[in-house]
Amino acid sequence: MNATGAVIDGHAVEVRNGETILDAARRAGVDIPTLCYTHGLRPEGGCRVCLVEIAGAGRPAAACHTPIQLGMEIRTATPQIEALRHDILALQLAAGEPGAVHRYAGTELGNLLARYQVAGSPAEAGRDGPSVDATHPYLRFDPSICITCRRCLHACEEIQGQFVYGIADRGAGARLIFGHDERFADSACTACGACVDRCPTGAVTDADRFDGMAAESRTRSVCGYCGVGCRIEVEAKAGRVLRIRGVETAVVNRGHLCAKGRYAHAWHHSRDRLTRPLVRENGELKPIAWDEAMALLVDRLRAIRDQHGPNALGVFTSSRSTNEAAYLLQKLFRTAIGTNNVDCCARVCHSSTALALQTVTGTGAATASYADIDSAGCVVVAGANPTEAHPVLGARIKQVVLRGARLVVIDPRRIELADYADLHLQLLPGSNVALFNALAKVLIEEDLIQHGYLEERVEGLEEFRRFVDGVSLDESARATGVSVARIREAARLLGGSGRVLFVHGLGLTELTQGTASVMALSNLGMLTGSIGWPGAGMLPLRGQNNVQGNADMGSMPNLLTGYQPLDDPEVRARVERQWGVAPPRERGLTIPEMIDAARRGDIRALWIQGEDVVQSDPYERHVIEALAALDFLVVQEMFLSETARYAHLVLPAAGALEQEGTFTNGERRIQLVRPAVPPPGDARPDWRVIRDAAAAMGASARYESPADVMDEIAEVAPQLFGGVSYRRLEGDGLQWPCPSPEHPGTATLHAGKFLRGKGRLVAIPYRPSPEHGVEGFPYTLVTGRVLEHYNVGTMTRRTPNRRLVPADVLEIHPEDALREGIDEGAEVIVESRWGCVRTAARRSRRVAPGTLFLSFHFPESHTNRLTGPHVDPDSKCPQYKATAVRLQVA
Ligand SMILES: Nc1nc2c(c(=O)[nH]1)N[C@H]1C(S)=C(S)[C@@H](COP(=O)(O)OP(=O)(O)OC[C@H]3O[C@@H](n4cnc5c(=O)[nH]c(N)nc54)[C@H](O)[C@@H]3O)O[C@H]1N2
Ligand SMILES: Nc1nc2c(c(=O)[nH]1)N[C@H]1C(S)=C(S)[C@@H](COP(=O)(O)OP(=O)(O)OC[C@H]3O[C@@H](n4cnc5c(=O)[nH]c(N)nc54)[C@H](O)[C@@H]3O)O[C@H]1N2
Ligand SMILES: [Mo]
């Protein structure tokens, strides 16, 4: 008997609070077989395979859900227990198709059957069982080998929060169903694959195109879609991706992935991939050899610089490619060409966030980490749709709310999270500032603010008080469409919940009041004392896999690598030491400014790396005119995108699964990206092409590998990256700032003190957008994303995701549809002051009456013909989120 612990099979084990017998046994190295239990999920305790004997207890107990207690003496493998396990497993087999034992080979259940020598009766194999559900492009269900252990059900509920699975009928007839006994494809399944990873029998599996083929290589890398930055393991054979799994131990995603990261990888061997450089000859793009392409590239860039000056050239670096490529490309333009005309699509995305947070906190990035979601007590999701755009985080927000956290959703659409929210504030598109100011007013008026925090850490309270005195709640209610009572209710919820985690997206940034929206939201962060603590703060959900990194690398016309000012003498000296030449002093142009300049003829050459501006920039007509006016357009791409069609030179690129480097996710985490398969044909990794071009133009470019580039980045921007090197990035990488080789990286920014000293409260009056109240255009069009497709869709459209969502559709409220006489699926003409498109309409209560929604994932829908020229005056972020339109049945 052990007074301080327990004994398992003769091993003394310490008793820890909250542990089960199974946990303690595993810690002690004692193997107890399990079937329905799976790590990280609530124990089901139904299968009884993990039964153990406890001395003095009458009956065996299930180790997976029996708490271990002081003094327990446990035996896990007595002959009686082992015999019991044999019988239980034999029963499991009977529950599936008789004789199916061979069909479990290689699965968890199969291994147990072998271990306990349970045999089926082969004579009955092949008997008609219930039929396989193969309706879903990615998942498959074979009821004949399902043992209704419910692991899939728990995974679906406890990881994805989706509640797809159920059990119909009882006893021996119990069976697994989807929704109301629907087909897989018609169920609410979002294809995250969490169930597949946990199914012990292979009943729920991937619809594996490669039929379980064994991999030749397994490569750990980072997903190339969104800014969550999930770590993946890529199984490959003969240069093809067989399948992708989440890395179980990854801090970012803990093994979880979404429909894109896990399944949408077929693009990489699409026949549409660019495999050779293309040059325009007599109006047509024709293949040429790489050395000719490189010579042409260098000659044309040089000639245009010599003739028109360096500022006649500009570059857009890609947020889909690596840090190393972006760094080298901005360096090439700042050194070999001599212009600060460098920008990236962070401009059309979260530039407003960067500017706003820089202004009020001192750093233009998330102050919190993804792990803060799990410990949050109150979450505000404003202008973000995480269950579709950042699904792995969206699932975690659902989970924390199911565990009791409060949730406020601020969105003109009834997004999925609205169903989980305590309050959904369905404001009019473009009215954030009015709403946030009104919330601030109530917080102050009802004294729901954190006085200690404000006094110690924040400046501008008195001025801000005077400002909100002048804010009228009635006017705010009119401007936002949210009643005064609801505004008060929301403010009380925020003020009464302790610290708040503010999660925001493009519904704040992509408006003429974009920067203002984020500042007004951060005012709420300051008033509630939320910034600088775990479980709270500002967590903008960054867009692309490397949009954070792209901006970090210096792809901005006014800042150098690591957000260092262009005019700081110390910075300039350090950069010059590394680069051999100092960067130009005067700031360059942003993307919208470069497009305007190209249209005027002031910009004569553009290098566009992995950005499809024709499809994704606003006001399509204007963009096309600008590109058509260029003397030289080089596009570095994986596909002949809408933009590449206007190029003079197209350089074929390797994609995320094919190149080496790093991506930085939305919580500032720099992670290693490794090639899992080779690029097709003669396609080359971006960084290598850029390095070779820079060398040919006489710039210093002596890098053997991307790791050498990172070493230089660490030297150029030591405050953020001084301690970053490839050696240290193994595993979960590092969160910047990481200034020295011993520094562990930074999870929470502004802990204890704001980087700029004091945090700022900023008085920002609300201004209606130029698309409000436009006569003759009665609807407001919101544009944005759906789960299954990714931005311009070059990748997801070339995967079975196209079967899940075959086109963009206009969502319209049923009342509006009725009034306009629009039938379900009817073709409609949508017209704004800037352009006109034709699209199919779908009735949906996700949008409020008067609001419409359209995604921009398919080139044929030309969504950005509708969006106009308005940009935020400070960040230059375009207004994609509110456009006045009218409708007509086609
Ligand atoms: N599946 C998928 N995931 C993606 C992408 C993708 O294309 N597909 N793209 C990636 C990229 S680049 C980005 S930047 C992120 C974007 O991620 P999100 O910012 O979540 O994406 P959006 O759908 O563009 O817009 C978010 C929400 O803003 C709301 N909104 C519109 N106007 C307003 C307003 O005035 N006020 C408020 N409060 N809300 C408003 C919209 O209704 C929408 O629900 O997603 C990334 N992840
Ligand atoms: N109407 C409307 N328009 C929008 C938005 C909106 O909400 N509404 N959102 C805006 C936002 S937030 C963003 S971020 C932009 C995104 O717009 P884009 O940046 O244009 O779109 P992406 O699909 O992310 O990728 C651009 C291109 O990169 C290529 N690519 C992928 N990987 C690599 C690589 O490793 N190397 C190279 N060289 N190329 C690669 C892809 O083939 C693709 O053509 O769209 C913006 N446009
Ligand atoms: Mo984005």
mmCIF file of C-alpha atoms in Angstrom, residues 465-593:
data_model
loop_
_atom_site.group_PDB
_atom_site.id
_atom_site.type_symbol
_atom_site.label_atom_id
_atom_site.label_comp_id
_atom_site.label_asym_id
_atom_site.label_seq_id
_atom_site.Cartn_x
_atom_site.Cartn_y
_atom_site.Cartn_z
ATOM 1 C CA ARG A 465 -14.512 61.901 -22.134
ATOM 2 C CA ARG A 466 -15.246 65.301 -23.641
ATOM 3 C CA PHE A 467 -15.477 63.698 -27.061
ATOM 4 C CA VAL A 468 -18.000 61.037 -26.048
ATOM 5 C CA ASP A 469 -20.044 63.698 -24.248
ATOM 6 C CA GLY A 470 -20.798 64.978 -27.715
ATOM 7 C CA VAL A 471 -21.756 61.546 -29.089
ATOM 8 C CA SER A 472 -25.528 61.077 -29.299
ATOM 9 C CA LEU A 473 -26.827 57.556 -28.707
ATOM 10 C CA ASP A 474 -29.939 58.267 -30.740
ATOM 11 C CA GLU A 475 -27.893 59.413 -33.706
ATOM 12 C CA SER A 476 -25.619 56.393 -33.310
ATOM 13 C CA ALA A 477 -28.642 54.113 -33.340
ATOM 14 C CA ARG A 478 -29.861 55.750 -36.540
ATOM 15 C CA ALA A 479 -26.442 55.490 -38.206
ATOM 16 C CA THR A 480 -25.877 51.856 -37.232
ATOM 17 C CA GLY A 481 -29.385 50.427 -37.254
ATOM 18 C CA VAL A 482 -28.727 49.052 -33.754
ATOM 19 C CA SER A 483 -31.145 50.259 -31.074
ATOM 20 C CA VAL A 484 -29.994 52.308 -28.070
ATOM 21 C CA ALA A 485 -31.216 49.542 -25.763
ATOM 22 C CA ARG A 486 -29.052 46.993 -27.533
ATOM 23 C CA ILE A 487 -26.042 49.294 -27.525
ATOM 24 C CA ARG A 488 -26.455 49.683 -23.768
ATOM 25 C CA GLU A 489 -26.869 45.952 -23.297
ATOM 26 C CA ALA A 490 -23.678 45.279 -25.249
ATOM 27 C CA ALA A 491 -21.667 47.900 -23.359
ATOM 28 C CA ARG A 492 -22.799 46.433 -20.046
ATOM 29 C CA LEU A 493 -21.803 42.973 -21.177
ATOM 30 C CA LEU A 494 -18.323 44.212 -22.181
ATOM 31 C CA GLY A 495 -17.867 46.323 -19.079
ATOM 32 C CA GLY A 496 -19.037 43.559 -16.789
ATOM 33 C CA SER A 497 -17.021 40.669 -18.203
ATOM 34 C CA GLY A 498 -13.518 41.471 -17.050
ATOM 35 C CA ARG A 499 -10.915 41.595 -19.777
ATOM 36 C CA VAL A 500 -12.031 41.162 -23.337
ATOM 37 C CA LEU A 501 -10.451 39.511 -26.381
ATOM 38 C CA PHE A 502 -11.211 41.619 -29.462
ATOM 39 C CA VAL A 503 -11.038 39.593 -32.666
ATOM 40 C CA HIS A 504 -11.441 41.624 -35.823
ATOM 41 C CA GLY A 505 -11.272 41.288 -39.574
ATOM 42 C CA LEU A 506 -11.884 43.060 -42.831
ATOM 43 C CA GLY A 507 -15.337 44.281 -41.851
ATOM 44 C CA LEU A 508 -13.397 46.940 -39.963
ATOM 45 C CA THR A 509 -10.373 47.542 -42.164
ATOM 46 C CA GLU A 510 -11.727 47.580 -45.716
ATOM 47 C CA LEU A 511 -13.689 50.795 -45.465
ATOM 48 C CA THR A 512 -12.895 54.479 -45.888
ATOM 49 C CA GLN A 513 -13.106 54.567 -42.099
ATOM 50 C CA GLY A 514 -10.890 51.458 -41.840
ATOM 51 C CA THR A 515 -8.106 52.817 -39.675
ATOM 52 C CA ALA A 516 -10.718 54.750 -37.733
ATOM 53 C CA SER A 517 -12.743 51.557 -37.118
ATOM 54 C CA VAL A 518 -9.751 49.732 -35.665
ATOM 55 C CA MET A 519 -8.784 52.708 -33.489
ATOM 56 C CA ALA A 520 -12.355 53.035 -32.251
ATOM 57 C CA LEU A 521 -12.325 49.328 -31.387
ATOM 58 C CA SER A 522 -8.991 49.652 -29.595
ATOM 59 C CA ASN A 523 -10.546 52.479 -27.557
ATOM 60 C CA LEU A 524 -12.869 49.782 -26.181
ATOM 61 C CA GLY A 525 -9.782 47.643 -25.517
ATOM 62 C CA MET A 526 -8.215 50.456 -23.501
ATOM 63 C CA LEU A 527 -11.395 51.377 -21.589
ATOM 64 C CA THR A 528 -11.977 47.757 -20.541
ATOM 65 C CA GLY A 529 -8.282 47.408 -19.591
ATOM 66 C CA SER A 530 -7.862 44.474 -21.944
ATOM 67 C CA ILE A 531 -4.593 45.002 -23.814
ATOM 68 C CA GLY A 532 -1.435 43.358 -22.507
ATOM 69 C CA TRP A 533 -2.957 40.387 -20.658
ATOM 70 C CA PRO A 534 -3.290 36.697 -21.464
ATOM 71 C CA GLY A 535 -6.783 35.738 -22.593
ATOM 72 C CA ALA A 536 -7.453 39.290 -23.798
ATOM 73 C CA GLY A 537 -6.235 42.036 -26.110
ATOM 74 C CA MET A 538 -6.443 42.738 -29.824
ATOM 75 C CA LEU A 539 -6.325 39.758 -32.171
ATOM 76 C CA PRO A 540 -6.782 40.848 -35.776
ATOM 77 C CA LEU A 541 -7.119 37.714 -37.913
ATOM 78 C CA ARG A 542 -4.529 38.257 -40.607
ATOM 79 C CA GLY A 543 -5.344 37.113 -44.093
ATOM 80 C CA GLN A 544 -2.878 35.129 -46.107
ATOM 81 C CA ASN A 545 -0.321 32.578 -45.005
ATOM 82 C CA ASN A 546 2.424 35.202 -45.101
ATOM 83 C CA VAL A 547 0.767 38.590 -45.174
ATOM 84 C CA GLN A 548 2.145 39.389 -41.720
ATOM 85 C CA GLY A 549 5.622 38.359 -42.832
ATOM 86 C CA ASN A 550 5.410 40.191 -46.122
ATOM 87 C CA ALA A 551 4.853 43.501 -44.363
ATOM 88 C CA ASP A 552 7.446 42.598 -41.686
ATOM 89 C CA MET A 553 10.023 42.136 -44.440
ATOM 90 C CA GLY A 554 9.647 45.758 -45.536
ATOM 91 C CA SER A 555 7.214 45.479 -48.425
ATOM 92 C CA MET A 556 5.868 48.892 -47.610
ATOM 93 C CA PRO A 557 6.710 52.151 -49.360
ATOM 94 C CA ASN A 558 7.334 54.086 -46.144
ATOM 95 C CA LEU A 559 9.079 51.554 -43.899
ATOM 96 C CA LEU A 560 12.097 49.274 -44.119
ATOM 97 C CA THR A 561 12.441 45.677 -42.935
ATOM 98 C CA GLY A 562 11.070 45.324 -39.390
ATOM 99 C CA TYR A 563 8.980 48.535 -39.668
ATOM 100 C CA GLN A 564 12.089 50.688 -39.385
ATOM 101 C CA PRO A 565 11.683 54.292 -40.509
ATOM 102 C CA LEU A 566 13.288 55.325 -43.799
ATOM 103 C CA ASP A 567 14.833 58.440 -42.319
ATOM 104 C CA ASP A 568 16.450 57.172 -39.108
ATOM 105 C CA PRO A 569 20.245 57.665 -39.533
ATOM 106 C CA GLU A 570 21.133 54.673 -37.352
ATOM 107 C CA VAL A 571 18.767 52.400 -39.303
ATOM 108 C CA ARG A 572 20.071 53.697 -42.619
ATOM 109 C CA ALA A 573 23.667 53.064 -41.594
ATOM 110 C CA ARG A 574 22.870 49.506 -40.493
ATOM 111 C CA VAL A 575 20.913 48.723 -43.657
ATOM 112 C CA GLU A 576 23.633 50.214 -45.841
ATOM 113 C CA ARG A 577 26.230 48.028 -44.135
ATOM 114 C CA GLN A 578 24.219 44.952 -45.131
ATOM 115 C CA TRP A 579 23.017 46.071 -48.537
ATOM 116 C CA GLY A 580 26.088 47.898 -49.802
ATOM 117 C CA VAL A 581 23.913 50.885 -50.745
ATOM 118 C CA ALA A 582 21.503 52.979 -48.714
ATOM 119 C CA PRO A 583 17.808 52.786 -49.616
ATOM 120 C CA PRO A 584 16.260 55.870 -51.229
ATOM 121 C CA ARG A 585 15.021 58.431 -48.724
ATOM 122 C CA GLU A 586 11.670 59.546 -50.052
ATOM 123 C CA ARG A 587 8.711 57.269 -49.437
ATOM 124 C CA GLY A 588 7.332 55.348 -52.377
ATOM 125 C CA LEU A 589 3.808 54.660 -53.587
ATOM 126 C CA THR A 590 1.179 52.278 -52.240
ATOM 127 C CA ILE A 591 -0.595 49.740 -54.470
ATOM 128 C CA PRO A 592 -3.603 51.991 -55.257
ATOM 129 C CA GLU A 593 -1.196 54.871 -55.906
#
